[in-house]
C-alpha positions as a printed Julia matrix, in Angstrom:
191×3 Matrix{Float64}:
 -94.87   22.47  53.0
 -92.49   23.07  50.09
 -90.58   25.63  53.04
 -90.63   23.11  55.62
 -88.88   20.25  53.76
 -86.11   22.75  52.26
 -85.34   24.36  56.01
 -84.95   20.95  57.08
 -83.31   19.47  54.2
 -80.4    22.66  54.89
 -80.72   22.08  58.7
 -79.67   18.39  58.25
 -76.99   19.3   55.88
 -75.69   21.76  58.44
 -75.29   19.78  61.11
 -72.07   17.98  60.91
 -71.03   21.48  61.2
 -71.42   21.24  64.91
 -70.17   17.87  65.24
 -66.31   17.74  66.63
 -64.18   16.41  64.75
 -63.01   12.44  66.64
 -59.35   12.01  66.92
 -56.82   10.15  69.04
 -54.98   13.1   69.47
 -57.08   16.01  70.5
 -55.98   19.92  71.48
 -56.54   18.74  74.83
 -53.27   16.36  75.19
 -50.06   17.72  74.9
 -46.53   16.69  74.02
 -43.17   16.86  75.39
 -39.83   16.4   74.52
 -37.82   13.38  76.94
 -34.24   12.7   76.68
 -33.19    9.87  78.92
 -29.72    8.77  80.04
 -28.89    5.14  80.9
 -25.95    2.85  82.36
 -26.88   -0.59  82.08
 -24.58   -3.98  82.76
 -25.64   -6.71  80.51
 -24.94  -10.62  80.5
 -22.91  -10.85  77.52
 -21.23  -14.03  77.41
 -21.33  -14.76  80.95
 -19.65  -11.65  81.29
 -20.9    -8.67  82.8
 -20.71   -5.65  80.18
 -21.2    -1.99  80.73
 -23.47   -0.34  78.33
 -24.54    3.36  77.89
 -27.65    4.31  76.43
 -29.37    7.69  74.9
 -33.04    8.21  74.51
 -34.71   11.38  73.05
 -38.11   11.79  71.43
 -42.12   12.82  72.53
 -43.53   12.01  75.45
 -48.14   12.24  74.79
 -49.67   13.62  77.97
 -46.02   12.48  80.06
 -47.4     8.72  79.92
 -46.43    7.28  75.96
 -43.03    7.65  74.96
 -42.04    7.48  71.28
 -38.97    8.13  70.33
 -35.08    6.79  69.33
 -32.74    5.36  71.43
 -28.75    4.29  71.07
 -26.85    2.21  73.05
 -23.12    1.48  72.98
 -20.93   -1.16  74.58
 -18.28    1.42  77.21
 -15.8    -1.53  78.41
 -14.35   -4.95  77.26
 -15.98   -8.12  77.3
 -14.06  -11.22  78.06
 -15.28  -13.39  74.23
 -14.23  -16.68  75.91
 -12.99  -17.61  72.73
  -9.66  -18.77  71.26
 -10.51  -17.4   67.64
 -11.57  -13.54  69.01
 -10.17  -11.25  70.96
 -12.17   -9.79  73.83
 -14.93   -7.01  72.7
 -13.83   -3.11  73.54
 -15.3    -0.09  73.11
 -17.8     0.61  70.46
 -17.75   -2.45  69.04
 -20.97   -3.61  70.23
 -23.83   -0.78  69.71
 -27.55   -1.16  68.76
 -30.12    1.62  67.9
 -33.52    1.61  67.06
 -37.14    2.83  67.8
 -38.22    3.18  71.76
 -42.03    3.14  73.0
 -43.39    2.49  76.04
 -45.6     3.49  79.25
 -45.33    5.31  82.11
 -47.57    4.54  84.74
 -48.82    7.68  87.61
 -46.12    9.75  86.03
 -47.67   12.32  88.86
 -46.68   10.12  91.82
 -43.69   10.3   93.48
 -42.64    6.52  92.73
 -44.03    5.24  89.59
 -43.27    2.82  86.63
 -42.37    2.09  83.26
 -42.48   -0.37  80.43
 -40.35    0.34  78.27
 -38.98   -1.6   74.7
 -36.07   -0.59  72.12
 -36.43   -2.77  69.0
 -34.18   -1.51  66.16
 -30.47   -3.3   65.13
 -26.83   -2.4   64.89
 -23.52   -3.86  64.68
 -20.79   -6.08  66.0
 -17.29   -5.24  65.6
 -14.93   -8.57  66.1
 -11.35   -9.1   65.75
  -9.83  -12.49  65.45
  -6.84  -13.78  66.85
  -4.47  -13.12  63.48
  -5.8    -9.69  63.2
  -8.83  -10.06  60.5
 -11.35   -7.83  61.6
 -15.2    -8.81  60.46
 -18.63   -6.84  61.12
 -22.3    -8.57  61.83
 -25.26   -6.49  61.46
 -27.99   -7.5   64.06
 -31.62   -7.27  65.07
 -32.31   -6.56  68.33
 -35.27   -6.31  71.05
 -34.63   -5.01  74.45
 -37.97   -4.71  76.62
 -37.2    -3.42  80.26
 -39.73   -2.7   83.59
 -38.44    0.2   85.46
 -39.25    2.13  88.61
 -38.75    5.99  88.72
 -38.85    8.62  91.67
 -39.69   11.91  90.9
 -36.66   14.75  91.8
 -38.79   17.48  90.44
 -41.47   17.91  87.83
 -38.93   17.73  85.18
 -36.39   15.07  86.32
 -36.88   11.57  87.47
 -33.73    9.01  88.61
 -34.8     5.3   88.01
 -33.53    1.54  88.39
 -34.64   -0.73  85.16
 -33.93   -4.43  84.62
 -34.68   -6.53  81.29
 -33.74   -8.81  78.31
 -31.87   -8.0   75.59
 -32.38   -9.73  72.78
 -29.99  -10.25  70.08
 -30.1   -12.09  66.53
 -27.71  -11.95  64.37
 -26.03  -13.87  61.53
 -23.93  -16.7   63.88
 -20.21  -17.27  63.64
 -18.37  -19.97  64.92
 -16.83  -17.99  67.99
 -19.63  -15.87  69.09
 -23.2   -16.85  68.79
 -26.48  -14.85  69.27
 -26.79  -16.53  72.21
 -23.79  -15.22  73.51
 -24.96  -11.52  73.2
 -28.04  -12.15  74.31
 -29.02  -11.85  78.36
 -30.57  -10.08  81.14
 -29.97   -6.71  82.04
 -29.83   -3.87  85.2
 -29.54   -0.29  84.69
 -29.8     2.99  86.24
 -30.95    5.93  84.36
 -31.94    9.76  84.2
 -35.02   11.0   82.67
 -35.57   14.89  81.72
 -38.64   16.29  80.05
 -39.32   19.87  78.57
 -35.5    20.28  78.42
């Protein structure tokens, strides 16, 4: 009896050697690297503003993307204000973390949620040449549709909202920076 009760006393402290190990991420999925190119034109004070956007990080199983993005104001912006002159180059740009979802990455046409949340800064000049700097918060969630070109390549329309919230001067308010958006972009993997 004394045998019995020791084999099985060892046998049931053996056994969650067999058991696999639970995990969200298992040997099974894989990652890749992404890098994604953008040209978007944002409603910036009522005025339509050129922006240009780079994305790199993983991509889990070629559905969740984690990773960093930056974006960068490329032309002027009309300020509609007596106090500033108009924004130029540079001196809008945002960064931050970017996540989303791919949907059917397989299929030929497919989609995408995607969201940047991060912050960045506002370069503004007044009038009589005193130049002043906001540091914002931004959120910029955007619904795309890709096409496939090959495995490794997709082209793809997005449209969404950026956010903005920053500290609010008289001339330019948060509102102001804030507005919808359309964009165009090009999406590599394994590069």
């Amino acid at each position: 009896m004394k045998k019995w009760l020791i084999t099985m006393l060892v046998a049931g402290c053996a056994l969650p050697v067999l058991a696999e190990k639970e995990s969200v991420i298992t040997y099974e999925d894989h990652w890749n690297m992404y890098s994604k190119f953008d040209l978007q034109l944002a409603d910036i004070g009522g005025d339509l503003a050129p922006i240009g956007g780079i994305y790199a990080g993983g991509l889990l199983n070629d559905r969740f993307i984690l990773g960093v993005g930056f974006n960068s104001l490329l032309g002027k912006v009309n300020t509609d204000s007596a106090f500033l002159k108009d924004l130029e180059f540079m001196d809008l740009w945002y960064a931050g973390l970017h996540t989303g979802y791919i949907f059917q990455p397989d299929a030929l046409i497919h989609y995408s949620v995607e969201c940047l949340i991060g912050g960045g800064q506002l370069e503004t000049e007044s009038v009589s040449g005193l130049n002043s700097s906001e540091t914002l918060f931004m959120v910029q969630p955007t619904l795309g549709a890709r096409i496939n070109i090959t495995e490794t390549f997709s082209i793809g329309l997005n449209a969404g909202y950026l956010y903005v919230d920053a500290s609010d001067t008289e001339a330019l308010k948060s509102s102001d920076l804030s507005g919808a958006t359309v964009g165009i972009f090009l999406h590599f993997t394994e590069f």
